[in-house]
C-alpha cells in the first residue's frame, strides 16, 4: 500500500523537490490538453496532482473517477506563476505523479461532496457519510470537536472533573416525555433514558466531588417543534459551596474562552443581566434578541384621557397600553396577519400607527389629538419611517401578544450576521400554572431553590409570584444555557413537591433516593447545562442544529440512513415479554 508521508493540506513551497506519498479522495479530475489534473482531498485539505501523458500512471489515471480513494507517489514541484491558486493553502505547489494505487472506486455520488450547494435534506441524511465530506459540514464537525476540547481544558483548569452518569436510568423530570427501554431481566419494567443528568450531578455533589462536568447526552421524547433533536448534548456542570454569582462567573469564563479561541471574538464581561420580569416587560419573551430593538414602552399616560374608549377602559380597569416601534412599513394584509397573531394570544385587537414621508396613518387617528401623536413620536424617538404597534389589555396578554408580533417581525427582518447578543435572564418564576393539569408545575425543574423569602411571603397567596434562584443565558435569541441553585434540604424539597401536588408516596417512589441522600450531608450546590449543539450552530452561523451533529434525526425522530426506529423480531419481543399492539389493531 502506498502509505502517506504527508496529508493533503500540508505541502508548501518549502517541500519542493521532495518525494511524497498522499492518500485521499479524488475531489475533481480535469483533463487539460493531454494532462490530467486531480485534486486530492482528505480531512486536512486539497492538493493538486499532475499526471503527464506518456507515463504509465497517466494511463491508470484516465480511469479515475470522482470519490475514488487513491494513493499517489510523486515529486513536489512549484506551480508556474500563472497557475498558483492563492485560495488554496497548498496552491503554490503540485505533485507530479509517478505511482498510483487505487484503494477503492466510487459510484457517481447521489449528492455533491465537494460543494455546499443545496441538496434535499432527505438525501443529505440518507447519505450522511457523503454529506459529511462537504467542506462546511466537515468544518462544523471539526469545530464542534474543538469547542468540546476548549470546554474540557477550561473546566479542568478550574479543577472540575468529568464524570459519566448512566444512560439506562430512571425518569429525571425536565418536563418532557421519557424514552423508555424495556428490561429483559426484570420483565415488565423499564429504564428511562435521562432527560438530563440532573439528579446524578446533584448526588455527585452530595458524594463530595465538589466540581463536576460532563458532555452529556440527553434524551427527550418530544414532538419535534422547530429545531429539536430527540437526543442532544449538554455541557453539564455542577458545583458545591457556591452562590449564584460564582456559578455565573464560571459560565461567563467558559463562553469568553470559547468565543475567543474559536472566533477571535472578545465577549465583554460581566454579561448584562435582566430579570425575567424585565425581559417580559420589555420584549415579551424570556429569550429576546435585543439587537433588533423594538423595546416595549408603556403608553398609559398618552391614552388615559383620549377619546378612544377601548384603550381608556382598559386603563380604567387597571390594564395597560403598550407598544413598540419598528423601522419598517407593512402592508394592510401583513398587519391583519399580525392582528390575528395578537388575538391568538388573547388580545382583543391590534392598533397601529404608520409613519411615512412625514405623515401618520392609523385606524384610530381620528380619536387622537395631534399633540398625542407628537408625544407618541417622542416616546419612541421616531426619526425614520416605520410602524408603531400597540396593544391594550391585561399586562400578561399585552406582553405576550406584542412579543409574538415582535418575533414574527424579526423573522421577516432576517438574521443579523456577525454579532452576538449575550445576556443573563435571572429570577424566573419558580412555579407556573398548568391549565391542563390544573396544578402548578416547576418552571425550571423541581430541584431548583426558590427564594425562600418569596415562598414565605406568598405561601397563602399567588404562588406564581415566587421567584426561583435560576438563570438562563441567552445568545442571539436562543436559550443557550439554563441552570439554578438547587435545593439541598429535605424539608424544602418536600415543600416544593407539595406545592407541585406531588404526593409523598409519588415523591418517595420517584425521587426517594435523592430525598434520602439529603439526610446524609448535602452541600449547598448549583450548576447549569449548556445546549452544546445550539452553541456550535451559533458559532458556525448555521440555522439548524442538524448541521452540527454528525448523525442527526429528522423532524419525526427518524434516522433515514439506518432506518431507525424499526421493527424488531418476535424473538426479541418474547425475550422482553412484550407484545406490540398498535392502536387501531384488533
Ligand atoms: N438539568 C437542567 C436542564 O437540563 C439544567 C440544570 O439545571 O443544570 O435544563
Coordinates of C-alpha atoms and ligand atoms in Angstrom, one line a residue:
X1 CA 0.0 0.0 0.0
X2 CA 1.2 3.5 -0.8
X3 CA 1.2 4.8 2.7
X4 CA 1.0 8.6 3.1
X5 CA 4.0 10.6 4.1
X6 CA 2.0 13.8 4.2
X7 CA -1.6 14.8 4.3
X8 CA -3.4 16.7 1.6
X9 CA -3.3 20.0 3.4
X10 CA 0.3 20.4 4.4
X11 CA 2.7 20.7 1.4
X12 CA 4.2 24.1 0.8
X13 CA 6.9 25.7 -1.3
X14 CA 9.5 24.5 1.2
X15 CA 8.6 20.9 0.2
X16 CA 9.5 21.4 -3.4
X17 CA 11.8 18.7 -4.6
X18 CA 10.6 16.2 -2.0
X19 CA 9.3 12.8 -2.9
X20 CA 6.0 12.3 -1.1
X21 CA 3.0 10.0 -0.9
X22 CA -0.5 11.2 -0.4
X23 CA -3.7 9.3 0.3
X24 CA -7.2 10.7 -0.2
X25 CA -10.3 11.0 -2.3
X26 CA -10.5 12.3 -5.9
X27 CA -12.2 15.6 -5.4
X28 CA -12.0 16.8 -9.0
X29 CA -10.5 15.5 -12.2
X30 CA -9.7 17.7 -15.1
X31 CA -8.2 16.6 -18.4
X32 CA -6.4 19.6 -20.0
X33 CA -4.6 19.4 -23.2
X34 CA -3.5 15.8 -22.6
X35 CA -2.5 16.4 -19.0
X36 CA -4.7 15.1 -16.2
X37 CA -5.1 17.2 -13.1
X38 CA -6.6 15.6 -9.9
X39 CA -7.4 17.5 -6.8
X40 CA -6.9 15.1 -4.0
X41 CA -8.8 15.6 -0.8
X42 CA -8.6 14.4 2.8
X43 CA -9.7 15.9 6.1
X44 CA -6.7 18.3 6.1
X45 CA -7.1 19.9 2.7
X46 CA -6.6 19.6 -1.0
X47 CA -3.6 19.1 -3.2
X48 CA -3.2 19.2 -6.9
X49 CA -1.7 16.1 -8.6
X50 CA -0.5 16.2 -12.2
X51 CA -0.3 13.2 -14.5
X52 CA 1.8 13.8 -17.5
X53 CA 0.9 11.9 -20.7
X54 CA 3.2 9.2 -22.0
X55 CA 3.7 7.7 -18.5
X56 CA 2.2 4.5 -17.0
X57 CA 0.4 6.4 -14.3
X58 CA -1.2 8.6 -16.9
X59 CA -2.9 5.6 -18.4
X60 CA -4.1 4.5 -15.0
X61 CA -5.2 8.0 -14.1
X62 CA -7.5 8.0 -17.1
X63 CA -9.8 5.6 -15.3
X64 CA -10.1 7.6 -12.1
X65 CA -13.5 9.0 -11.2
X66 CA -14.8 11.3 -8.5
X67 CA -14.5 10.0 -4.9
X68 CA -12.1 7.2 -5.9
X69 CA -9.8 6.6 -2.9
X70 CA -6.2 6.5 -4.0
X71 CA -2.5 6.7 -3.1
X72 CA -0.2 8.7 -5.2
X73 CA 3.6 8.9 -5.0
X74 CA 5.4 11.7 -6.8
X75 CA 7.6 14.8 -6.6
X76 CA 6.5 18.1 -5.2
X77 CA 7.1 20.9 -7.6
X78 CA 6.4 24.6 -7.8
X79 CA 3.4 25.6 -9.9
X80 CA 4.2 28.1 -12.7
X81 CA 3.4 31.6 -11.5
X82 CA 0.2 31.9 -13.6
X83 CA -1.1 28.6 -12.2
X84 CA -0.8 29.2 -8.5
X85 CA -4.1 29.2 -6.5
X86 CA -4.0 31.7 -3.6
X87 CA -7.3 30.4 -2.2
X88 CA -5.7 27.0 -1.6
X89 CA -3.1 26.7 1.2
X90 CA -1.3 24.2 -1.0
X91 CA -1.9 26.4 -4.0
X92 CA 1.8 27.2 -4.8
X93 CA 2.8 23.6 -5.4
X94 CA 1.6 20.4 -7.1
X95 CA 2.7 16.8 -7.0
X96 CA 3.9 15.2 -10.2
X97 CA 2.6 11.7 -10.1
X98 CA 4.9 8.7 -10.6
X99 CA 3.0 5.9 -8.9
X100 CA -0.7 5.4 -8.4
X101 CA -2.7 2.9 -6.4
X102 CA -6.5 2.7 -6.4
X103 CA -7.7 1.7 -3.0
X104 CA -11.3 1.7 -4.0
X105 CA -13.6 3.1 -6.7
X106 CA -16.8 5.0 -6.2
X107 CA -20.1 5.1 -8.0
X108 CA -21.3 8.6 -9.1
X109 CA -22.4 10.0 -5.7
X110 CA -26.1 10.9 -5.3
X111 CA -25.2 14.2 -3.7
X112 CA -22.3 16.6 -4.3
X113 CA -19.4 16.0 -2.0
X114 CA -17.3 18.9 -2.9
X115 CA -19.6 21.9 -2.9
X116 CA -22.0 23.3 -0.4
X117 CA -25.0 23.8 -2.7
X118 CA -28.4 22.9 -1.5
X119 CA -29.4 19.3 -1.9
X120 CA -32.6 18.0 -0.3
X121 CA -32.1 17.3 3.3
X122 CA -33.5 13.8 2.9
X123 CA -30.8 12.9 0.5
X124 CA -28.2 14.5 2.7
X125 CA -29.3 12.5 5.7
X126 CA -29.7 9.3 3.8
X127 CA -26.1 9.6 2.5
X128 CA -24.8 11.4 5.6
X129 CA -21.3 9.9 5.1
X130 CA -21.1 11.7 1.8
X131 CA -22.8 14.9 3.1
X132 CA -20.1 15.0 5.8
X133 CA -17.4 15.1 3.1
X134 CA -18.7 18.6 2.1
X135 CA -16.4 21.3 3.2
X136 CA -18.8 23.2 5.5
X137 CA -20.1 20.1 7.1
X138 CA -16.7 18.8 7.7
X139 CA -15.7 22.1 9.3
X140 CA -18.8 22.0 11.5
X141 CA -17.8 18.7 13.0
X142 CA -14.2 19.7 13.5
X143 CA -15.2 23.0 15.2
X144 CA -17.6 21.0 17.4
X145 CA -14.7 18.9 18.5
X146 CA -12.5 21.9 19.1
X147 CA -15.2 23.6 21.3
X148 CA -15.6 20.3 23.3
X149 CA -11.8 20.3 23.9
X150 CA -11.8 24.0 24.9
X151 CA -14.7 23.3 27.3
X152 CA -12.7 20.4 28.8
X153 CA -9.5 22.4 29.1
X154 CA -11.2 25.3 30.7
X155 CA -13.2 23.3 33.3
X156 CA -10.2 21.1 34.0
X157 CA -8.1 24.2 34.7
X158 CA -10.7 25.2 37.3
X159 CA -10.4 21.7 39.0
X160 CA -13.6 20.3 37.6
X161 CA -13.7 16.6 37.0
X162 CA -15.5 14.8 34.2
X163 CA -17.8 12.0 35.4
X164 CA -20.1 9.9 33.4
X165 CA -23.6 9.2 34.5
X166 CA -25.9 6.4 33.4
X167 CA -27.9 6.2 30.2
X168 CA -30.1 3.4 31.4
X169 CA -31.7 5.1 34.3
X170 CA -34.9 6.3 36.0
X171 CA -37.0 9.2 34.9
X172 CA -35.5 12.6 35.5
X173 CA -38.1 15.3 35.1
X174 CA -37.2 18.1 32.8
X175 CA -40.7 18.5 31.6
X176 CA -40.6 16.2 28.6
X177 CA -41.7 12.6 27.9
X178 CA -39.2 9.9 28.7
X179 CA -37.8 7.4 26.2
X180 CA -38.2 4.0 27.7
X181 CA -36.1 0.9 27.4
X182 CA -37.7 -2.4 28.4
X183 CA -35.8 -4.6 30.8
X184 CA -35.3 -8.3 29.8
X185 CA -34.1 -9.4 33.2
X186 CA -36.9 -7.7 35.0
X187 CA -39.8 -8.2 32.7
X188 CA -42.5 -5.6 32.6
X189 CA -40.1 -3.0 34.0
X190 CA -38.5 -0.1 32.1
X191 CA -35.5 2.1 32.2
X192 CA -35.8 5.7 31.2
X193 CA -33.2 7.4 29.2
X194 CA -32.0 10.5 31.0
X195 CA -33.6 13.8 30.1
X196 CA -30.5 15.3 31.7
X197 CA -28.1 14.1 34.4
X198 CA -29.7 16.4 36.8
X199 CA -30.2 14.1 39.8
X200 CA -26.9 12.3 39.3
X201 CA -24.9 15.5 39.3
X202 CA -26.6 16.6 42.5
X203 CA -25.8 13.2 44.0
X204 CA -22.2 13.7 42.9
X205 CA -22.2 16.9 44.9
X206 CA -23.5 15.0 47.9
X207 CA -20.8 12.4 47.3
X208 CA -18.3 15.3 47.7
X209 CA -16.8 15.6 44.2
X210 CA -17.3 19.4 44.5
X211 CA -17.0 20.3 40.8
X212 CA -18.4 18.1 38.1
X213 CA -18.9 18.3 34.4
X214 CA -19.9 16.1 31.5
X215 CA -20.5 16.4 27.9
X216 CA -23.7 14.6 28.4
X217 CA -26.2 13.0 26.0
X218 CA -29.8 13.8 26.9
X219 CA -33.0 12.3 25.6
X220 CA -36.4 13.9 25.4
X221 CA -39.3 12.3 23.6
X222 CA -41.0 15.5 22.5
X223 CA -43.0 16.4 19.4
X224 CA -40.4 17.9 17.2
X225 CA -41.2 21.5 17.1
X226 CA -38.8 23.7 15.2
X227 CA -35.2 22.5 15.5
X228 CA -35.1 19.9 18.3
X229 CA -33.5 16.6 18.4
X230 CA -34.6 13.6 20.4
X231 CA -31.1 13.1 21.6
X232 CA -28.8 16.1 22.1
X233 CA -25.7 17.1 24.0
X234 CA -25.4 19.3 27.0
X235 CA -22.3 20.7 28.7
X236 CA -23.5 19.7 32.1
X237 CA -21.9 21.4 35.2
X238 CA -22.4 21.3 38.9
X239 CA -20.5 22.9 41.8
X240 CA -20.7 22.9 45.6
X241 CA -20.5 25.6 48.2
X242 CA -21.3 28.3 45.7
X243 CA -23.8 31.1 45.3
X244 CA -25.4 32.2 42.1
X245 CA -22.8 34.8 41.1
X246 CA -20.0 32.3 41.4
X247 CA -21.8 29.9 39.1
X248 CA -22.4 32.7 36.6
X249 CA -18.8 33.7 36.7
X250 CA -17.7 30.2 35.8
X251 CA -20.1 30.1 32.9
X252 CA -19.1 33.5 31.7
X253 CA -15.5 32.4 31.7
X254 CA -16.4 29.4 29.6
X255 CA -18.2 31.4 27.0
X256 CA -15.4 34.0 26.8
X257 CA -12.9 31.3 26.3
X258 CA -14.9 29.5 23.5
X259 CA -15.7 32.7 21.6
X260 CA -12.1 34.0 21.9
X261 CA -10.4 30.7 20.9
X262 CA -12.8 29.7 18.1
X263 CA -13.9 33.0 16.6
X264 CA -11.4 35.5 18.0
X265 CA -14.3 37.4 19.5
X266 CA -14.0 39.1 22.9
X267 CA -17.2 38.9 24.8
X268 CA -17.5 41.8 27.4
X269 CA -17.9 40.6 31.0
X270 CA -19.8 40.7 33.2
X271 CA -22.6 39.8 30.8
X272 CA -25.7 42.0 31.1
X273 CA -28.3 40.8 33.5
X274 CA -32.1 41.2 33.2
X275 CA -34.7 39.7 35.5
X276 CA -37.4 37.6 33.9
X277 CA -39.8 40.4 34.7
X278 CA -37.6 42.9 32.9
X279 CA -37.4 40.9 29.6
X280 CA -41.1 40.0 29.7
X281 CA -42.0 43.7 30.2
X282 CA -39.5 45.0 27.6
X283 CA -39.7 42.3 24.9
X284 CA -42.5 39.9 25.7
X285 CA -40.1 36.9 25.6
X286 CA -37.8 35.2 28.1
X287 CA -35.2 34.9 25.3
X288 CA -35.3 38.0 23.2
X289 CA -32.8 39.0 20.7
X290 CA -32.2 42.6 21.8
X291 CA -30.1 43.5 18.8
X292 CA -33.4 44.2 16.9
X293 CA -34.5 46.8 19.4
X294 CA -38.3 47.1 19.3
X295 CA -38.4 47.6 23.0
X296 CA -41.9 47.9 24.5
X297 CA -42.9 51.2 26.0
X298 CA -45.8 51.8 28.3
X299 CA -48.3 54.3 26.8
X300 CA -51.0 54.7 29.5
X301 CA -50.2 58.4 30.0
X302 CA -50.9 59.1 26.3
X303 CA -54.1 57.1 26.1
X304 CA -55.7 57.6 29.5
X305 CA -57.5 60.7 28.6
X306 CA -58.2 60.1 24.9
X307 CA -61.5 59.7 23.3
X308 CA -60.5 56.2 22.3
X309 CA -62.8 54.3 24.6
X310 CA -61.4 50.8 24.1
X311 CA -58.0 51.9 25.4
X312 CA -59.3 54.3 28.1
X313 CA -61.4 51.5 29.6
X314 CA -58.5 49.1 29.7
X315 CA -56.6 51.6 31.7
X316 CA -59.5 52.4 34.0
X317 CA -59.7 48.6 34.7
X318 CA -56.0 48.5 35.7
X319 CA -54.9 47.2 32.4
X320 CA -52.0 48.6 30.4
X321 CA -51.4 50.0 26.9
X322 CA -48.0 49.2 25.5
X323 CA -46.4 49.4 22.1
X324 CA -43.2 49.2 20.2
X325 CA -41.7 50.9 17.1
X326 CA -40.2 49.1 14.2
X327 CA -38.4 50.8 11.3
X328 CA -40.4 49.1 8.6
X329 CA -43.7 49.7 6.8
X330 CA -46.1 46.8 6.4
X331 CA -49.0 46.2 4.0
X332 CA -52.6 46.0 5.3
X333 CA -52.6 42.3 4.7
X334 CA -49.4 41.8 6.8
X335 CA -50.9 44.0 9.6
X336 CA -54.1 42.0 9.6
X337 CA -52.0 38.8 10.0
X338 CA -50.2 40.4 12.9
X339 CA -53.5 41.3 14.4
X340 CA -54.7 37.7 14.1
X341 CA -51.5 36.6 15.8
X342 CA -52.1 39.1 18.7
X343 CA -55.6 37.8 19.0
X344 CA -54.4 34.2 19.3
X345 CA -52.6 35.4 22.4
X346 CA -55.8 36.7 23.9
X347 CA -55.6 40.3 22.9
X348 CA -58.8 41.9 21.6
X349 CA -57.1 43.8 18.8
X350 CA -54.0 45.5 17.5
X351 CA -53.7 49.2 16.9
X352 CA -51.0 50.6 14.7
X353 CA -49.6 53.9 13.5
X354 CA -47.7 54.1 10.3
X355 CA -45.2 56.9 10.0
X356 CA -44.1 57.5 6.4
X357 CA -42.9 60.5 4.5
X358 CA -43.8 62.8 7.3
X359 CA -47.4 61.6 7.5
X360 CA -49.2 59.4 10.0
X361 CA -51.8 56.8 9.2
X362 CA -53.7 54.9 11.8
X363 CA -57.2 53.4 12.1
X364 CA -57.6 55.2 15.4
X365 CA -56.1 58.5 14.3
X366 CA -59.4 60.3 14.5
X367 CA -59.6 59.7 18.2
X368 CA -56.3 61.3 18.9
X369 CA -55.3 65.0 19.1
X370 CA -52.1 65.9 17.0
X371 CA -50.4 66.6 20.3
X372 CA -50.8 62.9 21.3
X373 CA -49.1 61.8 18.1
X374 CA -46.2 64.1 18.8
X375 CA -46.0 62.5 22.3
X376 CA -46.1 59.1 20.7
X377 CA -43.2 60.0 18.4
X378 CA -41.2 61.3 21.3
X379 CA -41.8 58.2 23.4
X380 CA -40.2 56.0 20.7
X381 CA -37.7 58.6 19.5
X382 CA -39.0 58.2 16.0
X383 CA -36.6 59.6 13.5
X384 CA -37.3 57.5 10.5
X385 CA -40.3 55.9 8.7
X386 CA -41.8 53.0 10.5
X387 CA -44.7 51.5 12.4
X388 CA -45.8 51.5 16.0
X389 CA -47.9 48.6 17.1
X390 CA -50.0 49.0 20.2
X391 CA -52.0 46.5 22.4
X392 CA -54.1 47.3 25.4
X393 CA -55.2 44.6 27.8
X394 CA -54.1 42.8 30.9
X395 CA -50.3 43.1 31.3
X396 CA -49.6 39.5 30.6
X397 CA -51.7 39.4 27.4
X398 CA -50.2 42.7 26.2
X399 CA -46.6 41.4 26.8
X400 CA -47.2 38.0 25.1
X401 CA -49.1 39.3 22.2
X402 CA -46.7 42.1 21.4
X403 CA -43.9 39.6 22.0
X404 CA -45.4 37.3 19.4
X405 CA -45.6 40.1 16.8
X406 CA -42.1 41.2 17.6
X407 CA -40.7 37.7 16.9
X408 CA -42.7 37.5 13.7
X409 CA -41.2 40.8 12.6
X410 CA -37.7 39.5 13.5
X411 CA -38.3 36.5 11.3
X412 CA -39.2 38.9 8.4
X413 CA -36.2 41.0 9.0
X414 CA -33.9 38.1 8.8
X415 CA -30.7 37.1 10.6
X416 CA -28.2 39.7 11.8
X417 CA -24.7 38.5 11.0
X418 CA -21.5 38.5 12.9
X419 CA -22.6 40.0 16.2
X420 CA -23.5 38.4 19.5
X421 CA -26.2 39.4 21.9
X422 CA -25.3 37.7 25.1
X423 CA -27.0 38.3 28.5
X424 CA -28.4 36.6 31.6
X425 CA -32.0 36.3 32.5
X426 CA -32.4 35.7 36.2
X427 CA -35.1 35.2 38.8
X428 CA -37.6 33.2 36.7
X429 CA -40.8 32.3 38.4
X430 CA -40.5 29.0 40.4
X431 CA -44.0 27.8 39.6
X432 CA -46.2 28.0 36.5
X433 CA -49.8 27.3 36.5
X434 CA -50.7 24.4 34.2
X435 CA -54.2 24.8 32.9
X436 CA -54.4 21.2 31.6
X437 CA -53.2 19.6 34.8
X438 CA -54.9 22.1 37.0
X439 CA -51.8 22.4 39.2
X440 CA -48.5 24.3 39.4
X441 CA -45.6 22.8 37.6
X442 CA -41.9 23.8 38.1
X443 CA -40.9 26.4 35.6
X444 CA -37.3 25.1 35.5
X445 CA -37.3 21.8 37.4
X446 CA -38.5 20.9 40.9
X447 CA -35.0 20.8 42.3
X448 CA -34.4 24.5 41.8
X449 CA -34.1 26.5 45.0
X450 CA -36.9 29.1 45.3
X451 CA -36.3 32.4 47.0
X452 CA -37.3 31.3 50.5
X453 CA -38.4 34.8 51.4
X454 CA -40.9 34.7 48.4
X455 CA -42.0 31.3 49.5
X456 CA -42.8 32.7 52.9
X457 CA -44.5 35.8 51.5
X458 CA -46.8 34.1 49.1
X459 CA -47.4 30.9 50.9
X460 CA -51.1 31.6 51.1
X461 CA -51.2 33.8 48.1
X462 CA -50.2 33.9 44.5
X463 CA -47.5 31.2 44.2
X464 CA -46.8 32.2 40.6
X465 CA -45.0 35.3 42.2
X466 CA -42.4 33.1 43.9
X467 CA -39.1 33.6 42.2
X468 CA -36.6 30.8 41.6
X469 CA -32.8 31.1 42.0
X470 CA -32.5 30.2 38.4
X471 CA -30.8 31.7 35.4
X472 CA -30.7 31.3 31.6
X473 CA -28.0 32.6 29.3
X474 CA -29.5 34.0 26.0
X475 CA -27.4 34.3 22.9
X476 CA -29.0 35.8 19.8
X477 CA -32.4 34.9 20.9
X478 CA -31.6 31.3 21.9
X479 CA -31.7 30.0 25.4
X480 CA -28.2 28.5 25.3
X481 CA -27.7 27.7 29.0
X482 CA -30.0 27.1 31.9
X483 CA -29.4 26.4 35.5
X484 CA -30.1 27.1 39.1
X485 CA -29.0 26.9 42.7
X486 CA -30.5 23.7 44.0
X487 CA -32.5 22.7 47.0
X488 CA -30.2 20.8 49.3
X489 CA -32.6 20.3 52.2
X490 CA -35.2 17.6 52.5
X491 CA -37.8 19.9 54.1
X492 CA -37.6 22.4 51.3
X493 CA -37.7 19.8 48.6
X494 CA -40.8 18.3 50.2
X495 CA -42.4 21.6 50.5
X496 CA -41.9 22.2 46.8
X497 CA -43.2 18.7 45.9
X498 CA -46.2 19.6 48.0
X499 CA -46.9 22.8 46.0
X500 CA -46.4 20.8 42.8
X501 CA -49.0 18.3 44.1
X502 CA -46.5 15.5 44.0
X503 CA -47.7 13.3 46.8
X504 CA -45.4 11.9 49.5
X505 CA -45.8 8.4 48.0
X506 CA -45.1 9.6 44.5
X507 CA -42.1 11.6 45.6
X508 CA -40.7 8.7 47.5
X509 CA -41.2 6.4 44.6
X510 CA -39.7 8.7 42.0
X511 CA -37.1 10.6 44.0
X512 CA -36.8 8.8 47.3
X513 CA -33.1 8.2 46.7
X514 CA -32.5 11.9 46.4
X515 CA -34.6 12.8 49.5
X516 CA -32.7 10.1 51.4
X517 CA -29.3 11.5 50.2
X518 CA -30.3 14.9 51.6
X519 CA -30.2 13.3 55.0
X520 CA -26.6 12.4 54.8
X521 CA -24.9 15.7 54.5
X522 CA -25.8 17.6 51.3
X523 CA -23.6 20.7 50.5
X524 CA -25.3 23.8 49.1
X525 CA -24.8 23.4 45.3
X526 CA -25.8 24.7 41.9
X527 CA -25.0 24.4 38.3
X528 CA -26.1 24.7 34.7
X529 CA -26.3 23.0 31.4
X530 CA -25.3 24.5 28.0
X531 CA -27.1 23.4 24.9
X532 CA -24.0 22.2 23.1
X533 CA -25.5 21.6 19.7
X534 CA -27.0 25.1 19.5
X535 CA -23.9 26.7 20.8
X536 CA -21.9 25.1 17.9
X537 CA -24.6 26.1 15.5
X538 CA -24.4 29.8 16.6
X539 CA -20.6 29.7 16.4
X540 CA -20.7 28.2 12.9
X541 CA -23.5 30.5 11.9
X542 CA -25.9 27.8 10.8
X543 CA -29.6 27.7 11.5
X544 CA -30.2 24.1 12.1
X545 CA -28.5 22.0 14.9
X546 CA -28.8 19.1 12.5
X547 CA -25.9 20.6 10.6
X548 CA -23.6 20.3 13.6
X549 CA -24.5 16.8 14.6
X550 CA -22.7 14.0 12.7
X551 CA -25.8 11.7 12.5
X552 CA -28.9 13.6 13.4
X553 CA -32.5 12.6 13.2
X554 CA -35.3 14.1 11.1
X555 CA -38.1 16.2 12.4
X556 CA -40.1 13.0 13.1
X557 CA -37.2 11.4 15.0
X558 CA -36.2 9.1 12.2
X559 CA -32.7 8.2 11.1
X560 CA -33.1 7.9 7.3
X561 CA -29.7 6.3 6.9
X562 CA -30.1 3.4 9.3
X563 CA -33.8 3.2 9.2
X564 CA -34.2 3.7 12.9
X565 CA -36.7 3.4 14.6
X566 CA -37.5 0.0 13.2
X567 CA -39.5 -3.1 14.0
X568 CA -37.8 -5.9 15.9
X569 CA -38.4 -9.6 15.5
X570 CA -40.7 -11.7 17.6
X571 CA -37.9 -13.4 19.5
X572 CA -36.6 -10.2 20.7
X573 CA -40.0 -9.1 21.9
X574 CA -40.7 -12.5 23.5
X575 CA -37.4 -12.2 25.5
X576 CA -38.7 -8.9 26.8
X577 CA -42.1 -10.3 27.5
X578 CA -43.6 -7.6 25.2
X579 CA -46.4 -7.8 22.8
X580 CA -46.8 -5.0 20.3
X581 CA -50.4 -3.9 20.0
X582 CA -50.7 -0.9 17.7
X583 CA -53.6 1.4 18.3
X584 CA -56.4 0.5 15.9
X585 CA -55.3 -3.1 15.8
X586 CA -57.9 -5.6 16.8
Ligands
LIG1 N1 -30.8 19.9 34.1 C1 -31.2 21.2 33.6 C2 -31.6 21.1 32.2 O1 -31.4 20.1 31.5 C3 -30.0 22.2 33.6 C4 -29.6 22.5 35.0 O2 -30.4 22.9 35.8 O3 -28.4 22.3 35.3 O4 -32.2 22.1 31.7

